[in-house]
Short mmCIF file of C-alpha atoms in Angstrom, two decimals:
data_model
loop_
_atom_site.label_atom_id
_atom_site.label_comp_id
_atom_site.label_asym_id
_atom_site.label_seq_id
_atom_site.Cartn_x
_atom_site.Cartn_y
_atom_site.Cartn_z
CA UNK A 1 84.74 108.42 132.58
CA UNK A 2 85.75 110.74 135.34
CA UNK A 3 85.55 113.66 133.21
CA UNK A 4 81.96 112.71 132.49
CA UNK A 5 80.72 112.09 136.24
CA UNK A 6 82.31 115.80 136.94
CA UNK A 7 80.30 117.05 134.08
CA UNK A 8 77.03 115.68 135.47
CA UNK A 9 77.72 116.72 138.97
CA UNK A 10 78.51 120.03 137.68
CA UNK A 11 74.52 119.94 136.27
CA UNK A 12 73.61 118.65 139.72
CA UNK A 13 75.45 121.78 141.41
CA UNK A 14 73.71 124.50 138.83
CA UNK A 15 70.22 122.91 138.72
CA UNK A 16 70.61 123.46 142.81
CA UNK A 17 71.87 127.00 142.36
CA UNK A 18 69.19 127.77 139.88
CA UNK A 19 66.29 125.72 142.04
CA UNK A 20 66.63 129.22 144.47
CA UNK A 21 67.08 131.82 141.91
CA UNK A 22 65.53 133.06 138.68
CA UNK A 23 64.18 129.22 136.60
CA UNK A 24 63.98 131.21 133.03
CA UNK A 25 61.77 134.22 131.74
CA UNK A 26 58.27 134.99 131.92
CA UNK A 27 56.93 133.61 135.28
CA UNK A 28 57.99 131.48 137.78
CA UNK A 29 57.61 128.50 135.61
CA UNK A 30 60.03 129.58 133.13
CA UNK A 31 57.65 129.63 130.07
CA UNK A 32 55.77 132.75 128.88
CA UNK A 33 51.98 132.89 129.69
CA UNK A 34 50.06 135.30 127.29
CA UNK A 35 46.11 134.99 126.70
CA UNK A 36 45.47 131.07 128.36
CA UNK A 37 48.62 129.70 126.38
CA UNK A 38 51.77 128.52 127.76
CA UNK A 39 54.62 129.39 125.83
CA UNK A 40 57.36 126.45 126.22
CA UNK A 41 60.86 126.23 125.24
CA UNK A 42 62.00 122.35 123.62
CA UNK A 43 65.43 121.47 123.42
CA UNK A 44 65.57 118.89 120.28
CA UNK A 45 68.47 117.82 117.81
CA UNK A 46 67.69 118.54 114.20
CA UNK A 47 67.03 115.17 113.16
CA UNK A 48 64.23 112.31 111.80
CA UNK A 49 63.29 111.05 115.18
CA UNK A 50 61.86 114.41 116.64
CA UNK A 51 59.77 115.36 113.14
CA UNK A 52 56.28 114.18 115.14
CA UNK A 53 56.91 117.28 117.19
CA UNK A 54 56.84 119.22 114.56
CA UNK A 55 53.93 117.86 112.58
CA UNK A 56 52.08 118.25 115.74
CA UNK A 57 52.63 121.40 116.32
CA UNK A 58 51.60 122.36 112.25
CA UNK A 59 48.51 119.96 113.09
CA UNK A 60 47.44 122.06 116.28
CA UNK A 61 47.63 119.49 118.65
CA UNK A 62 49.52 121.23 120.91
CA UNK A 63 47.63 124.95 120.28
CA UNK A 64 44.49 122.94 121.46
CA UNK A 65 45.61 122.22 124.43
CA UNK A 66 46.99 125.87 125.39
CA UNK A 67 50.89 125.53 124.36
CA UNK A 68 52.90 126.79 122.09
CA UNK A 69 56.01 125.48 121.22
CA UNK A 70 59.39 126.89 120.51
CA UNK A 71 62.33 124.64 119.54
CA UNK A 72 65.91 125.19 119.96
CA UNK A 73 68.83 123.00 118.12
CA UNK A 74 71.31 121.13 119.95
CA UNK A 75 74.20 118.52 118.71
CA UNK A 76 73.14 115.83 121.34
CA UNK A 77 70.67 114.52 124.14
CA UNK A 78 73.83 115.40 126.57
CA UNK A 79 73.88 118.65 125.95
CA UNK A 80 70.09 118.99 126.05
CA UNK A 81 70.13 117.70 129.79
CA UNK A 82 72.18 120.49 131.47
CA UNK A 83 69.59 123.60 129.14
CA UNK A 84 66.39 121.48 130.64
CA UNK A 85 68.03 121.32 134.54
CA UNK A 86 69.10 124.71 134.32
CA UNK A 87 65.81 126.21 132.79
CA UNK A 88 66.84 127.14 129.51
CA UNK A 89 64.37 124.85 128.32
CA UNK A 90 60.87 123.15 129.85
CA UNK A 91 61.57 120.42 127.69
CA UNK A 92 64.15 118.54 125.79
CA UNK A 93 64.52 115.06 123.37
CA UNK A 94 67.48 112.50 124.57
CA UNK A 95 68.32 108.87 124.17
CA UNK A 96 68.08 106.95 127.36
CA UNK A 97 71.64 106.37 128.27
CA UNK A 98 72.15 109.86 128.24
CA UNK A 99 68.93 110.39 131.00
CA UNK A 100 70.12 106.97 132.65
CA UNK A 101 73.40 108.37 133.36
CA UNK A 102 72.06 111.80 134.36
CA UNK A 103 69.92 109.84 136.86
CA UNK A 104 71.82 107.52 138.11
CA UNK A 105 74.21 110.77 138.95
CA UNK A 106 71.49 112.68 140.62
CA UNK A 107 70.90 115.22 138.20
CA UNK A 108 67.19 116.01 138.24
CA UNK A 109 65.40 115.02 135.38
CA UNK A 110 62.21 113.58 134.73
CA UNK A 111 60.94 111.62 130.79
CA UNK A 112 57.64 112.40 130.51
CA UNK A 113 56.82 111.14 127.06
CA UNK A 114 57.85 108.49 124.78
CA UNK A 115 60.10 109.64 121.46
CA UNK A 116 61.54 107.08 119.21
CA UNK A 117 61.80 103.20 119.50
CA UNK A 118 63.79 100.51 117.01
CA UNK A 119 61.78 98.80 114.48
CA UNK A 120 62.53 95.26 115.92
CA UNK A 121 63.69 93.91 112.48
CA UNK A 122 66.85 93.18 111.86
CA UNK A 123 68.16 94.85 109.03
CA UNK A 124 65.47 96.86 108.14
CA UNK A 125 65.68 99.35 111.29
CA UNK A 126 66.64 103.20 111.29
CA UNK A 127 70.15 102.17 112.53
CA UNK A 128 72.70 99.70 111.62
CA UNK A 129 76.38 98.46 111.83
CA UNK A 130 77.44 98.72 108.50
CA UNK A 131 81.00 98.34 106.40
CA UNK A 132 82.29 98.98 103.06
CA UNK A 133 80.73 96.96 100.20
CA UNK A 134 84.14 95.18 99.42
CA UNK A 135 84.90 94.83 102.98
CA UNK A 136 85.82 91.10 104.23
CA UNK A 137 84.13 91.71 106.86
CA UNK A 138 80.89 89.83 107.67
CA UNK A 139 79.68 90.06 110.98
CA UNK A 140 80.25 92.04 113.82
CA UNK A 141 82.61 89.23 115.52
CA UNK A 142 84.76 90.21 113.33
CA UNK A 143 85.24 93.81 114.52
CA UNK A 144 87.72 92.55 116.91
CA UNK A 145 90.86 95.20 116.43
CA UNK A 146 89.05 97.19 113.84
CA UNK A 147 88.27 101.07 113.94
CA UNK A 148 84.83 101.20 114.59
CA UNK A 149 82.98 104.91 114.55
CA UNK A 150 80.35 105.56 116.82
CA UNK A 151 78.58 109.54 117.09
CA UNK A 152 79.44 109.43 121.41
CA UNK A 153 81.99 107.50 123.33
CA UNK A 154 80.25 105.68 126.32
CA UNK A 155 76.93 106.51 125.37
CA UNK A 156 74.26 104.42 123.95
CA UNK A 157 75.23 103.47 120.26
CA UNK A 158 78.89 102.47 122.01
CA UNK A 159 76.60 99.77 124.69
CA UNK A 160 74.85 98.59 121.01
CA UNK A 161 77.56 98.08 119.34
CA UNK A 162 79.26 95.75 122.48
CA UNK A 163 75.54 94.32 122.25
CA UNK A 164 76.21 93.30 118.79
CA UNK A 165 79.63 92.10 119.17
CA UNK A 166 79.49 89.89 121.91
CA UNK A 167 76.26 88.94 120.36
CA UNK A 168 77.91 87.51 117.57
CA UNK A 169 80.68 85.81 119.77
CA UNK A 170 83.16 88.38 119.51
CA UNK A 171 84.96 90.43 122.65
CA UNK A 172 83.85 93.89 123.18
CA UNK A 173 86.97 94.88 124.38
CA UNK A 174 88.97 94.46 121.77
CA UNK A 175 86.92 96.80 119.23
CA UNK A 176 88.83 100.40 119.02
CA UNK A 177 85.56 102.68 119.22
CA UNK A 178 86.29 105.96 117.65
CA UNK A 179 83.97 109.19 118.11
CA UNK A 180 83.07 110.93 114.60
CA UNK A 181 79.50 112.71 113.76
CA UNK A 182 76.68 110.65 112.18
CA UNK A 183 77.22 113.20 109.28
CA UNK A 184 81.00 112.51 108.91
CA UNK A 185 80.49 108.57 108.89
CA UNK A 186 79.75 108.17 105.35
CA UNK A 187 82.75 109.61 103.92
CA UNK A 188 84.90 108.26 106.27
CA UNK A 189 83.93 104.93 105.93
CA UNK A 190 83.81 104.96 102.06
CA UNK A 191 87.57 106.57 102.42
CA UNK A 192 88.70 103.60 104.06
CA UNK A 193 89.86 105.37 107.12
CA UNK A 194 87.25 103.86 109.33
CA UNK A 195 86.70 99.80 109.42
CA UNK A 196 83.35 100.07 110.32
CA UNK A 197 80.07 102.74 111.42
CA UNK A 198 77.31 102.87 113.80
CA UNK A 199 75.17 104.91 111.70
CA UNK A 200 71.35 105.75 111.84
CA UNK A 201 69.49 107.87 109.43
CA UNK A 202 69.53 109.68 107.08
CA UNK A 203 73.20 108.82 107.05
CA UNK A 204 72.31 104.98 107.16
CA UNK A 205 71.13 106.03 103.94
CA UNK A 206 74.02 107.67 102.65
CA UNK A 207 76.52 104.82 103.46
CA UNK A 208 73.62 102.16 101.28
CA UNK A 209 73.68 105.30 98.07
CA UNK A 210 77.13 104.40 98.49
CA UNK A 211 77.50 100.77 98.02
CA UNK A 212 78.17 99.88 102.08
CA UNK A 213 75.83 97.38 103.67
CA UNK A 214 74.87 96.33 106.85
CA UNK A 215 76.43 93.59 109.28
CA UNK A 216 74.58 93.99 112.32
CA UNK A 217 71.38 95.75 113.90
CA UNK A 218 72.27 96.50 117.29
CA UNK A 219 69.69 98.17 118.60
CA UNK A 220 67.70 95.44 117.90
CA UNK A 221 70.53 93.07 119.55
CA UNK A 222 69.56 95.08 122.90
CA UNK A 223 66.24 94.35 122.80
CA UNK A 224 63.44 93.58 120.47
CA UNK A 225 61.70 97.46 119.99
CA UNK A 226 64.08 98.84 122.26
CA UNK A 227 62.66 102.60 123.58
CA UNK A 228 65.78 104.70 121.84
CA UNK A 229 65.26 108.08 123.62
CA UNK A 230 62.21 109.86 125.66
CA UNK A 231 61.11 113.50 126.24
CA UNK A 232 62.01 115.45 129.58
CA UNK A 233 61.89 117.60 131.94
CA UNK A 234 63.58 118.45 135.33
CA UNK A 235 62.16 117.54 138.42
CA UNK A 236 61.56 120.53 139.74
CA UNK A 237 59.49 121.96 136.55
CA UNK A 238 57.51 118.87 136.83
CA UNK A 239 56.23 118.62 140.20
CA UNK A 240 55.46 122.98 139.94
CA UNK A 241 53.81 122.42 136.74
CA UNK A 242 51.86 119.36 136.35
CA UNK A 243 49.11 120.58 134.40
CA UNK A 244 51.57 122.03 131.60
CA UNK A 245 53.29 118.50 131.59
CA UNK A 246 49.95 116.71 131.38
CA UNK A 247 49.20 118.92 128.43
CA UNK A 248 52.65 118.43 126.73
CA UNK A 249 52.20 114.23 127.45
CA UNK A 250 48.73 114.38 126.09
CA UNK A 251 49.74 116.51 122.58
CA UNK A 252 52.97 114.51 122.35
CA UNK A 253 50.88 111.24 122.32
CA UNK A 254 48.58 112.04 119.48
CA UNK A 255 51.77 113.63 117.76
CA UNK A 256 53.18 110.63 117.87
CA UNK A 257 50.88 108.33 116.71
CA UNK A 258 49.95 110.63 113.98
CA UNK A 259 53.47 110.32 112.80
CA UNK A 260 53.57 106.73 113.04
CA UNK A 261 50.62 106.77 110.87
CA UNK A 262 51.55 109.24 108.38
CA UNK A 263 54.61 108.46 106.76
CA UNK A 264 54.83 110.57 104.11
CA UNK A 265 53.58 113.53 106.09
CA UNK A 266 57.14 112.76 108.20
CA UNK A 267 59.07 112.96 105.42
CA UNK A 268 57.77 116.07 103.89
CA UNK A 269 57.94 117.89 107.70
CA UNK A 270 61.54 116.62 108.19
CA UNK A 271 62.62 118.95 104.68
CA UNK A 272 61.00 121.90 106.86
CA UNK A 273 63.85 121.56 109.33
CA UNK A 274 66.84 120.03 108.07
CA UNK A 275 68.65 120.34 104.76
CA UNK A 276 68.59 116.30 104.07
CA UNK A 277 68.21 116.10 100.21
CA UNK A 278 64.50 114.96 99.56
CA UNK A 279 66.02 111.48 97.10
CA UNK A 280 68.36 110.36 100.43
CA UNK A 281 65.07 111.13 102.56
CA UNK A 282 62.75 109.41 100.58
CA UNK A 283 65.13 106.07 101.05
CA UNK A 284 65.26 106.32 104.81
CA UNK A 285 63.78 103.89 107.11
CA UNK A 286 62.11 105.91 109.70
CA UNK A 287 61.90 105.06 113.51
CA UNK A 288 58.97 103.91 115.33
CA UNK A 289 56.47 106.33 117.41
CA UNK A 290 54.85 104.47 120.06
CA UNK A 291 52.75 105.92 122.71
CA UNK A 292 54.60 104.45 125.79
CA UNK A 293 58.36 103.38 126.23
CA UNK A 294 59.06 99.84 126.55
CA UNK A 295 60.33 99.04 130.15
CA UNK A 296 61.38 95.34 129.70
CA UNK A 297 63.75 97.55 126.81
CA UNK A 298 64.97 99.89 129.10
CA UNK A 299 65.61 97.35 131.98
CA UNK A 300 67.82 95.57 129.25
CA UNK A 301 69.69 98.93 128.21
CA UNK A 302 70.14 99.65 131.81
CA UNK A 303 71.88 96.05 132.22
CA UNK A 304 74.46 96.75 129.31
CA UNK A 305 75.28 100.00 130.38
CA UNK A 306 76.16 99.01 134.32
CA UNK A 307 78.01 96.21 132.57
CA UNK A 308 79.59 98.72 130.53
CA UNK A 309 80.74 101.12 133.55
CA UNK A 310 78.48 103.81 132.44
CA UNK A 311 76.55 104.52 135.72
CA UNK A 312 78.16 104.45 139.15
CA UNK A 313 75.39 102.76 140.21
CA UNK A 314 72.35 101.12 138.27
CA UNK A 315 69.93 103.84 137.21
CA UNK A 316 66.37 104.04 139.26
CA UNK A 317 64.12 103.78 136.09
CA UNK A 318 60.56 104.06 138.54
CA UNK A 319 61.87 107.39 139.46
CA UNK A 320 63.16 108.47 136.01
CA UNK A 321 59.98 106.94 134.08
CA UNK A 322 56.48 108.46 133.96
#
């Protein structure tokens, strides 16, 4: 945990030292301004949840509006957060632990639109506990002593997981979390050298092709539609360019609910940018779009995460929310 508060304060320091220098290329913005469009920089991870950027770009919804996007790839929302504070990039795609914990550590960053939620069903959501098919194991109570794999150690699929556990009348605790990519959970699991996996998709997916099954939704054990992960900015790039933020919320918005919509239009985007196989992607259960997070969600995720030792103190979620 201390290793983690030093990295965040470490943010804190360089978004400081780069608030009174150069904030990025092209103006004093940090995007590129040519002919009445605004050139911006997004900071995503190559995965399902973030495709509604991308089919609103291809569907002009952004171009109308006078910005053009360029994405860069990243492994995770946490190391999204120190490219957006330090200018790198004017936006970026994270869950909400990660910004909760950024926040609540006084690095400055700012959601400004809404990015993935659960489904609110249980067992039919884009994320799941799940186990071998011959395992004995039957609900997440009984993941008391077992290896259980999760994509980032104190994060937010490591507060769901608790969720589900204690949920289910078991203590937290005693579960041995291990950290292991989404894309290495499959194969691990069906080797037997994991007991269990916190998996969403496509490798959700994967682990079902393979015969596993599902003993838990904890997502859904936070909070019914839980808001998963937002859009951002830093502070400072918001309040000096509210008009290109307005314009990002606004295209965002009807990206989003255009996705939500269009399912199949998803699916066909999401081959454009990553190299799942189009049979595994036709299987997966996609997330939900909505057009605003859910606070009562948040306020919940905040709860297990203070409970959980993530923040140092509880995160200010009027100053972090739009």
């Amino acid at each position: 945990m201390r290793r983690l508060f030093v990295g965040l304060t470490a943010v804190s320091v360089l978004a400081a030292a780069t608030a009174c220098g150069s904030s990025g290329s092209g103006g004093p913005d940090g995007a590129s301004s040519s002919g009445g469009t605004t050139t911006v920089e997004v900071g995503l991870i190559p995965i399902v949840d973030v495709a509604p950027l991308y089919l609103g770009r291809k569907k002009g919804f952004f171009e109308e509006r006078g910005l053009e996007l360029s994405f860069s790839s990243a492994q995770g929302g946490a190391a999204i957060v120190p490219g957006v504070v330090s200018g790198q990039f004017e936006f970026g795609f994270s869950n909400m632990t990660s910004l909760m914990i950024a926040q609540s550590n006084d690095v400055p960053v700012k959601a400004v639109a809404n990015g993935i939620a659960s489904t609110g069903v249980v067992g039919e959501d884009f994320e799941a506990l799940t186990v071998r098919g011959d395992s004995p194991i039957k609900s997440a109570k009984e993941l008391e002593g077992k290896k259980v794999a999760i994509n980032t150690l104190k994060n937010i699929n490591e507060t769901a997981v608790r969720a589900s556990v204690g949920a289910a009348g078991g203590d937290p605790d005693k579960v041995d979390f291990v950290e292991l990519a989404f894309d290495q959970m499959p194969a691990a699991l069906d080797g037997g050298r994991i007991d269990a996996a916190m998996v969403v998709e496509p490798a959700l997916a994967t682990v079902k092709s393979q015969g596993g099954r599902e003993i838990a939704s904890p997502m859904v054990d936070i909070a019914p539609k839980l808001t998963v992960a937002m859009y951002f900015t830093s502070t400072r790039y918001a309040r000096e360019n509210p008009e290109v933020v307005k314009k990002f919320q606004e295209a965002t918005a009807e990206s989003l609910a255009y996705a939500d919509a269009h399912p199949d239009e998803v699916r066909e985007t999401v081959t454009t940018y990553t190299k799942i196989p189009a049979d595994v992607l036709a299987k997966v259960t996609l997330p939900k779009w909505p057009a605003e997070p859910d606070r009562s969600s948040l306020t919940a995720l905040a709860k297990l995460g203070y409970a959980d030792g993530l923040f140092e103190r509880f995160p200010d979620l009027d100053a972090l929310l739009p």
